[in-house]
Amino acid sequence: MEFKSQTPVVNDVRDITISKRGGNVLISFERKTPPQLWKMELVRDARGREQHSFAQVARLLLRHTYLPKAQVDIAGSSYFGGKEDQLVLCAGKAGDIHIWDRDSAALLHYIRPQTFGGDLTCVAWNHSTDEPFMFATGSHDGTVRIWTTPAGDRSSEAIRDEGEPHRCSMW
């Protein structure tokens, strides 16, 4: 196997996630550097045409840098969310959660740090549910929390961010 393209970025890369349809690449960095969305284009490789008439090379183009409300020490990797990967999520080590629109980079939700549990270590979107908005967070105290928008079930603790209701269940 050989690499076909190389793109320099601003900081130490922590993680790379490719969208379901393959056109978007989400890069997470170490420390306080916010995540970036890159567009992946496949272009004809002029150098490889002698061997393969359909030779292609991948090229990355920066589309967005997702800026939080304030400087954040990001915990773990950033992820795509939503049915069609239309959201970008990341968690701050202090417990704050940021959710952006993938295409506009608009910050849609900011969930303030909660009083329960320890610092966040990771966040992950639930792609296997019909629930339109469900993700999980993990923390240093060993707790996994499942977050959704409220439904008819009020047994979970209600959480609000900027007036937007959310529900958190602890496991």
JSON list of C-alpha atoms in Angstrom, two decimals:
[
{"chain": "A", "resi": 1, "resn": "MET", "atom": "CA", "xyz": [0.00, 0.00, 0.00]},
{"chain": "A", "resi": 2, "resn": "GLU", "atom": "CA", "xyz": [1.27, 3.49, -0.77]},
{"chain": "A", "resi": 3, "resn": "PHE", "atom": "CA", "xyz": [0.03, 6.96, 0.12]},
{"chain": "A", "resi": 4, "resn": "LYS", "atom": "CA", "xyz": [-1.26, 9.14, -2.68]},
{"chain": "A", "resi": 5, "resn": "SER", "atom": "CA", "xyz": [-1.55, 12.58, -1.11]},
{"chain": "A", "resi": 6, "resn": "GLN", "atom": "CA", "xyz": [-0.11, 14.58, 1.75]},
{"chain": "A", "resi": 7, "resn": "THR", "atom": "CA", "xyz": [-1.64, 17.71, 3.35]},
{"chain": "A", "resi": 8, "resn": "PRO", "atom": "CA", "xyz": [0.06, 19.67, 6.15]},
{"chain": "A", "resi": 9, "resn": "VAL", "atom": "CA", "xyz": [-2.18, 20.81, 9.05]},
{"chain": "A", "resi": 10, "resn": "VAL", "atom": "CA", "xyz": [-1.70, 23.25, 11.94]},
{"chain": "A", "resi": 11, "resn": "ASN", "atom": "CA", "xyz": [-1.18, 20.95, 14.92]},
{"chain": "A", "resi": 12, "resn": "ASP", "atom": "CA", "xyz": [-0.68, 17.38, 16.14]},
{"chain": "A", "resi": 13, "resn": "VAL", "atom": "CA", "xyz": [-3.51, 15.24, 14.73]},
{"chain": "A", "resi": 14, "resn": "ARG", "atom": "CA", "xyz": [-5.40, 13.21, 17.35]},
{"chain": "A", "resi": 15, "resn": "ASP", "atom": "CA", "xyz": [-8.01, 11.55, 15.13]},
{"chain": "A", "resi": 16, "resn": "ILE", "atom": "CA", "xyz": [-9.48, 11.52, 11.63]},
{"chain": "A", "resi": 17, "resn": "THR", "atom": "CA", "xyz": [-13.09, 10.63, 10.84]},
{"chain": "A", "resi": 18, "resn": "ILE", "atom": "CA", "xyz": [-14.46, 10.26, 7.31]},
{"chain": "A", "resi": 19, "resn": "SER", "atom": "CA", "xyz": [-18.17, 10.90, 6.72]},
{"chain": "A", "resi": 20, "resn": "LYS", "atom": "CA", "xyz": [-20.46, 8.04, 5.66]},
{"chain": "A", "resi": 21, "resn": "ARG", "atom": "CA", "xyz": [-20.50, 9.20, 2.05]},
{"chain": "A", "resi": 22, "resn": "GLY", "atom": "CA", "xyz": [-16.77, 9.90, 2.02]},
{"chain": "A", "resi": 23, "resn": "GLY", "atom": "CA", "xyz": [-16.71, 13.52, 0.89]},
{"chain": "A", "resi": 24, "resn": "ASN", "atom": "CA", "xyz": [-15.95, 15.09, 4.28]},
{"chain": "A", "resi": 25, "resn": "VAL", "atom": "CA", "xyz": [-13.00, 14.52, 6.60]},
{"chain": "A", "resi": 26, "resn": "LEU", "atom": "CA", "xyz": [-13.17, 15.68, 10.23]},
{"chain": "A", "resi": 27, "resn": "ILE", "atom": "CA", "xyz": [-9.76, 16.19, 11.84]},
{"chain": "A", "resi": 28, "resn": "SER", "atom": "CA", "xyz": [-9.38, 16.38, 15.64]},
{"chain": "A", "resi": 29, "resn": "PHE", "atom": "CA", "xyz": [-6.22, 17.86, 17.09]},
{"chain": "A", "resi": 30, "resn": "GLU", "atom": "CA", "xyz": [-4.40, 17.63, 20.40]},
{"chain": "A", "resi": 31, "resn": "ARG", "atom": "CA", "xyz": [-4.98, 20.12, 23.22]},
{"chain": "A", "resi": 32, "resn": "LYS", "atom": "CA", "xyz": [-6.90, 23.34, 22.54]},
{"chain": "A", "resi": 33, "resn": "THR", "atom": "CA", "xyz": [-6.96, 23.33, 18.72]},
{"chain": "A", "resi": 34, "resn": "PRO", "atom": "CA", "xyz": [-10.57, 23.21, 17.47]},
{"chain": "A", "resi": 35, "resn": "PRO", "atom": "CA", "xyz": [-11.69, 20.53, 15.00]},
{"chain": "A", "resi": 36, "resn": "GLN", "atom": "CA", "xyz": [-11.57, 21.17, 11.26]},
{"chain": "A", "resi": 37, "resn": "LEU", "atom": "CA", "xyz": [-13.66, 19.93, 8.35]},
{"chain": "A", "resi": 38, "resn": "TRP", "atom": "CA", "xyz": [-11.84, 19.19, 5.12]},
{"chain": "A", "resi": 39, "resn": "LYS", "atom": "CA", "xyz": [-13.43, 18.34, 1.78]},
{"chain": "A", "resi": 40, "resn": "MET", "atom": "CA", "xyz": [-11.93, 15.28, 0.12]},
{"chain": "A", "resi": 41, "resn": "GLU", "atom": "CA", "xyz": [-11.85, 15.45, -3.66]},
{"chain": "A", "resi": 42, "resn": "LEU", "atom": "CA", "xyz": [-10.72, 12.68, -5.95]},
{"chain": "A", "resi": 43, "resn": "VAL", "atom": "CA", "xyz": [-8.90, 14.10, -8.97]},
{"chain": "A", "resi": 44, "resn": "ARG", "atom": "CA", "xyz": [-7.23, 12.42, -11.92]},
{"chain": "A", "resi": 45, "resn": "ASP", "atom": "CA", "xyz": [-3.60, 11.63, -11.29]},
{"chain": "A", "resi": 46, "resn": "ALA", "atom": "CA", "xyz": [-1.61, 12.70, -14.33]},
{"chain": "A", "resi": 47, "resn": "ARG", "atom": "CA", "xyz": [1.46, 10.81, -13.07]},
{"chain": "A", "resi": 48, "resn": "GLY", "atom": "CA", "xyz": [-0.36, 7.47, -12.83]},
{"chain": "A", "resi": 49, "resn": "ARG", "atom": "CA", "xyz": [-2.07, 7.45, -16.24]},
{"chain": "A", "resi": 50, "resn": "GLU", "atom": "CA", "xyz": [0.65, 5.33, -17.84]},
{"chain": "A", "resi": 51, "resn": "GLN", "atom": "CA", "xyz": [-0.19, 2.46, -15.48]},
{"chain": "A", "resi": 52, "resn": "HIS", "atom": "CA", "xyz": [-3.96, 3.02, -15.01]},
{"chain": "A", "resi": 53, "resn": "SER", "atom": "CA", "xyz": [-6.15, 5.15, -17.27]},
{"chain": "A", "resi": 54, "resn": "PHE", "atom": "CA", "xyz": [-8.44, 5.95, -14.32]},
{"chain": "A", "resi": 55, "resn": "ALA", "atom": "CA", "xyz": [-5.76, 6.71, -11.72]},
{"chain": "A", "resi": 56, "resn": "GLN", "atom": "CA", "xyz": [-6.97, 9.14, -9.05]},
{"chain": "A", "resi": 57, "resn": "VAL", "atom": "CA", "xyz": [-5.45, 10.94, -6.11]},
{"chain": "A", "resi": 58, "resn": "ALA", "atom": "CA", "xyz": [-7.26, 12.35, -3.05]},
{"chain": "A", "resi": 59, "resn": "ARG", "atom": "CA", "xyz": [-6.89, 16.05, -2.32]},
{"chain": "A", "resi": 60, "resn": "LEU", "atom": "CA", "xyz": [-7.97, 17.73, 0.94]},
{"chain": "A", "resi": 61, "resn": "LEU", "atom": "CA", "xyz": [-9.34, 21.29, 0.99]},
{"chain": "A", "resi": 62, "resn": "LEU", "atom": "CA", "xyz": [-10.09, 23.12, 4.27]},
{"chain": "A", "resi": 63, "resn": "ARG", "atom": "CA", "xyz": [-13.80, 23.99, 4.58]},
{"chain": "A", "resi": 64, "resn": "HIS", "atom": "CA", "xyz": [-14.32, 25.01, 8.23]},
{"chain": "A", "resi": 65, "resn": "THR", "atom": "CA", "xyz": [-12.71, 25.37, 11.62]},
{"chain": "A", "resi": 66, "resn": "TYR", "atom": "CA", "xyz": [-15.35, 24.80, 14.32]},
{"chain": "A", "resi": 67, "resn": "LEU", "atom": "CA", "xyz": [-14.89, 27.51, 16.92]},
{"chain": "A", "resi": 68, "resn": "PRO", "atom": "CA", "xyz": [-16.33, 27.07, 20.42]},
{"chain": "A", "resi": 69, "resn": "LYS", "atom": "CA", "xyz": [-17.70, 30.02, 22.45]},
{"chain": "A", "resi": 70, "resn": "ALA", "atom": "CA", "xyz": [-14.44, 30.26, 24.39]},
{"chain": "A", "resi": 71, "resn": "GLN", "atom": "CA", "xyz": [-11.09, 28.49, 24.36]},
{"chain": "A", "resi": 72, "resn": "VAL", "atom": "CA", "xyz": [-11.67, 24.85, 25.27]},
{"chain": "A", "resi": 73, "resn": "ASP", "atom": "CA", "xyz": [-9.34, 21.99, 26.15]},
{"chain": "A", "resi": 74, "resn": "ILE", "atom": "CA", "xyz": [-10.98, 19.40, 23.93]},
{"chain": "A", "resi": 75, "resn": "ALA", "atom": "CA", "xyz": [-11.48, 15.88, 25.30]},
{"chain": "A", "resi": 76, "resn": "GLY", "atom": "CA", "xyz": [-10.87, 13.08, 22.85]},
{"chain": "A", "resi": 77, "resn": "SER", "atom": "CA", "xyz": [-11.95, 13.08, 19.24]},
{"chain": "A", "resi": 78, "resn": "SER", "atom": "CA", "xyz": [-14.63, 15.04, 17.44]},
{"chain": "A", "resi": 79, "resn": "TYR", "atom": "CA", "xyz": [-17.38, 13.17, 15.61]},
{"chain": "A", "resi": 80, "resn": "PHE", "atom": "CA", "xyz": [-20.01, 13.50, 12.94]},
{"chain": "A", "resi": 81, "resn": "GLY", "atom": "CA", "xyz": [-23.59, 13.27, 14.20]},
{"chain": "A", "resi": 82, "resn": "GLY", "atom": "CA", "xyz": [-27.09, 13.17, 12.76]},
{"chain": "A", "resi": 83, "resn": "LYS", "atom": "CA", "xyz": [-28.59, 10.77, 10.24]},
{"chain": "A", "resi": 84, "resn": "GLU", "atom": "CA", "xyz": [-26.57, 12.21, 7.35]},
{"chain": "A", "resi": 85, "resn": "ASP", "atom": "CA", "xyz": [-23.51, 13.35, 9.34]},
{"chain": "A", "resi": 86, "resn": "GLN", "atom": "CA", "xyz": [-24.86, 16.92, 9.25]},
{"chain": "A", "resi": 87, "resn": "LEU", "atom": "CA", "xyz": [-23.59, 17.72, 12.78]},
{"chain": "A", "resi": 88, "resn": "VAL", "atom": "CA", "xyz": [-20.13, 17.95, 14.35]},
{"chain": "A", "resi": 89, "resn": "LEU", "atom": "CA", "xyz": [-19.73, 17.20, 18.08]},
{"chain": "A", "resi": 90, "resn": "CYS", "atom": "CA", "xyz": [-16.89, 17.65, 20.52]},
{"chain": "A", "resi": 91, "resn": "ALA", "atom": "CA", "xyz": [-16.60, 17.67, 24.29]},
{"chain": "A", "resi": 92, "resn": "GLY", "atom": "CA", "xyz": [-14.43, 19.87, 26.46]},
{"chain": "A", "resi": 93, "resn": "LYS", "atom": "CA", "xyz": [-12.52, 18.32, 29.35]},
{"chain": "A", "resi": 94, "resn": "ALA", "atom": "CA", "xyz": [-14.42, 20.59, 31.77]},
{"chain": "A", "resi": 95, "resn": "GLY", "atom": "CA", "xyz": [-17.70, 18.92, 30.75]},
{"chain": "A", "resi": 96, "resn": "ASP", "atom": "CA", "xyz": [-19.00, 21.31, 28.10]},
{"chain": "A", "resi": 97, "resn": "ILE", "atom": "CA", "xyz": [-20.43, 19.90, 24.87]},
{"chain": "A", "resi": 98, "resn": "HIS", "atom": "CA", "xyz": [-20.38, 21.70, 21.51]},
{"chain": "A", "resi": 99, "resn": "ILE", "atom": "CA", "xyz": [-22.58, 20.82, 18.53]},
{"chain": "A", "resi": 100, "resn": "TRP", "atom": "CA", "xyz": [-22.14, 22.60, 15.18]},
{"chain": "A", "resi": 101, "resn": "ASP", "atom": "CA", "xyz": [-23.87, 22.47, 11.82]},
{"chain": "A", "resi": 102, "resn": "ARG", "atom": "CA", "xyz": [-21.40, 20.68, 9.56]},
{"chain": "A", "resi": 103, "resn": "ASP", "atom": "CA", "xyz": [-21.91, 22.80, 6.46]},
{"chain": "A", "resi": 104, "resn": "SER", "atom": "CA", "xyz": [-22.23, 26.31, 7.93]},
{"chain": "A", "resi": 105, "resn": "ALA", "atom": "CA", "xyz": [-20.01, 25.81, 11.03]},
{"chain": "A", "resi": 106, "resn": "ALA", "atom": "CA", "xyz": [-22.70, 27.58, 13.08]},
{"chain": "A", "resi": 107, "resn": "LEU", "atom": "CA", "xyz": [-22.67, 26.58, 16.76]},
{"chain": "A", "resi": 108, "resn": "LEU", "atom": "CA", "xyz": [-26.14, 25.04, 17.22]},
{"chain": "A", "resi": 109, "resn": "HIS", "atom": "CA", "xyz": [-25.90, 23.85, 20.83]},
{"chain": "A", "resi": 110, "resn": "TYR", "atom": "CA", "xyz": [-23.61, 24.58, 23.73]},
{"chain": "A", "resi": 111, "resn": "ILE", "atom": "CA", "xyz": [-24.28, 22.42, 26.77]},
{"chain": "A", "resi": 112, "resn": "ARG", "atom": "CA", "xyz": [-22.65, 23.91, 29.85]},
{"chain": "A", "resi": 113, "resn": "PRO", "atom": "CA", "xyz": [-20.59, 21.76, 32.21]},
{"chain": "A", "resi": 114, "resn": "GLN", "atom": "CA", "xyz": [-22.81, 19.86, 34.62]},
{"chain": "A", "resi": 115, "resn": "THR", "atom": "CA", "xyz": [-22.36, 19.61, 38.38]},
{"chain": "A", "resi": 116, "resn": "PHE", "atom": "CA", "xyz": [-22.39, 15.80, 38.45]},
{"chain": "A", "resi": 117, "resn": "GLY", "atom": "CA", "xyz": [-19.54, 13.48, 37.54]},
{"chain": "A", "resi": 118, "resn": "GLY", "atom": "CA", "xyz": [-15.95, 14.08, 36.53]},
{"chain": "A", "resi": 119, "resn": "ASP", "atom": "CA", "xyz": [-14.30, 15.68, 33.57]},
{"chain": "A", "resi": 120, "resn": "LEU", "atom": "CA", "xyz": [-15.37, 14.42, 30.14]},
{"chain": "A", "resi": 121, "resn": "THR", "atom": "CA", "xyz": [-13.01, 12.13, 28.26]},
{"chain": "A", "resi": 122, "resn": "CYS", "atom": "CA", "xyz": [-15.03, 11.37, 25.11]},
{"chain": "A", "resi": 123, "resn": "VAL", "atom": "CA", "xyz": [-18.24, 11.85, 23.14]},
{"chain": "A", "resi": 124, "resn": "ALA", "atom": "CA", "xyz": [-19.89, 9.60, 20.54]},
{"chain": "A", "resi": 125, "resn": "TRP", "atom": "CA", "xyz": [-23.01, 9.88, 18.37]},
{"chain": "A", "resi": 126, "resn": "ASN", "atom": "CA", "xyz": [-25.54, 7.03, 18.29]},
{"chain": "A", "resi": 127, "resn": "HIS", "atom": "CA", "xyz": [-25.96, 6.27, 14.57]},
{"chain": "A", "resi": 128, "resn": "SER", "atom": "CA", "xyz": [-28.08, 3.14, 15.14]},
{"chain": "A", "resi": 129, "resn": "THR", "atom": "CA", "xyz": [-31.24, 4.71, 16.58]},
{"chain": "A", "resi": 130, "resn": "ASP", "atom": "CA", "xyz": [-34.28, 6.36, 15.04]},
{"chain": "A", "resi": 131, "resn": "GLU", "atom": "CA", "xyz": [-33.98, 9.00, 17.76]},
{"chain": "A", "resi": 132, "resn": "PRO", "atom": "CA", "xyz": [-33.01, 12.19, 15.87]},
{"chain": "A", "resi": 133, "resn": "PHE", "atom": "CA", "xyz": [-30.68, 13.45, 18.59]},
{"chain": "A", "resi": 134, "resn": "MET", "atom": "CA", "xyz": [-28.82, 10.95, 20.80]},
{"chain": "A", "resi": 135, "resn": "PHE", "atom": "CA", "xyz": [-25.20, 10.80, 21.88]},
{"chain": "A", "resi": 136, "resn": "ALA", "atom": "CA", "xyz": [-23.10, 9.50, 24.77]},
{"chain": "A", "resi": 137, "resn": "THR", "atom": "CA", "xyz": [-20.34, 11.02, 26.88]},
{"chain": "A", "resi": 138, "resn": "GLY", "atom": "CA", "xyz": [-17.79, 9.32, 29.11]},
{"chain": "A", "resi": 139, "resn": "SER", "atom": "CA", "xyz": [-16.01, 10.83, 32.09]},
{"chain": "A", "resi": 140, "resn": "HIS", "atom": "CA", "xyz": [-13.05, 10.19, 34.40]},
{"chain": "A", "resi": 141, "resn": "ASP", "atom": "CA", "xyz": [-15.37, 9.01, 37.17]},
{"chain": "A", "resi": 142, "resn": "GLY", "atom": "CA", "xyz": [-16.30, 5.97, 35.04]},
{"chain": "A", "resi": 143, "resn": "THR", "atom": "CA", "xyz": [-19.79, 7.20, 34.13]},
{"chain": "A", "resi": 144, "resn": "VAL", "atom": "CA", "xyz": [-21.32, 6.95, 30.67]},
{"chain": "A", "resi": 145, "resn": "ARG", "atom": "CA", "xyz": [-24.18, 9.38, 30.06]},
{"chain": "A", "resi": 146, "resn": "ILE", "atom": "CA", "xyz": [-26.71, 9.10, 27.24]},
{"chain": "A", "resi": 147, "resn": "TRP", "atom": "CA", "xyz": [-28.07, 12.45, 26.00]},
{"chain": "A", "resi": 148, "resn": "THR", "atom": "CA", "xyz": [-31.29, 12.96, 24.01]},
{"chain": "A", "resi": 149, "resn": "THR", "atom": "CA", "xyz": [-33.98, 15.55, 23.52]},
{"chain": "A", "resi": 150, "resn": "PRO", "atom": "CA", "xyz": [-36.94, 15.11, 25.87]},
{"chain": "A", "resi": 151, "resn": "ALA", "atom": "CA", "xyz": [-39.76, 12.78, 24.89]},
{"chain": "A", "resi": 152, "resn": "GLY", "atom": "CA", "xyz": [-42.75, 11.61, 26.90]},
{"chain": "A", "resi": 153, "resn": "ASP", "atom": "CA", "xyz": [-40.45, 9.95, 29.47]},
{"chain": "A", "resi": 154, "resn": "ARG", "atom": "CA", "xyz": [-39.58, 12.39, 32.27]},
{"chain": "A", "resi": 155, "resn": "SER", "atom": "CA", "xyz": [-37.74, 9.85, 34.46]},
{"chain": "A", "resi": 156, "resn": "SER", "atom": "CA", "xyz": [-34.34, 11.20, 33.51]},
{"chain": "A", "resi": 157, "resn": "GLU", "atom": "CA", "xyz": [-32.82, 14.37, 34.85]},
{"chain": "A", "resi": 158, "resn": "ALA", "atom": "CA", "xyz": [-33.73, 17.36, 32.64]},
{"chain": "A", "resi": 159, "resn": "ILE", "atom": "CA", "xyz": [-30.78, 19.38, 31.35]},
{"chain": "A", "resi": 160, "resn": "ARG", "atom": "CA", "xyz": [-31.02, 22.77, 29.63]},
{"chain": "A", "resi": 161, "resn": "ASP", "atom": "CA", "xyz": [-28.52, 24.51, 27.42]},
{"chain": "A", "resi": 162, "resn": "GLU", "atom": "CA", "xyz": [-29.26, 28.06, 26.29]},
{"chain": "A", "resi": 163, "resn": "GLY", "atom": "CA", "xyz": [-32.97, 27.29, 26.73]},
{"chain": "A", "resi": 164, "resn": "GLU", "atom": "CA", "xyz": [-32.82, 24.07, 24.71]},
{"chain": "A", "resi": 165, "resn": "PRO", "atom": "CA", "xyz": [-34.03, 21.06, 26.73]},
{"chain": "A", "resi": 166, "resn": "HIS", "atom": "CA", "xyz": [-31.98, 17.87, 26.77]},
{"chain": "A", "resi": 167, "resn": "ARG", "atom": "CA", "xyz": [-32.24, 14.70, 28.80]},
{"chain": "A", "resi": 168, "resn": "CYS", "atom": "CA", "xyz": [-29.34, 12.83, 30.33]},
{"chain": "A", "resi": 169, "resn": "SER", "atom": "CA", "xyz": [-29.49, 9.25, 31.60]},
{"chain": "A", "resi": 170, "resn": "MET", "atom": "CA", "xyz": [-26.60, 7.91, 33.67]},
{"chain": "A", "resi": 171, "resn": "TRP", "atom": "CA", "xyz": [-25.45, 4.30, 33.23]}
]
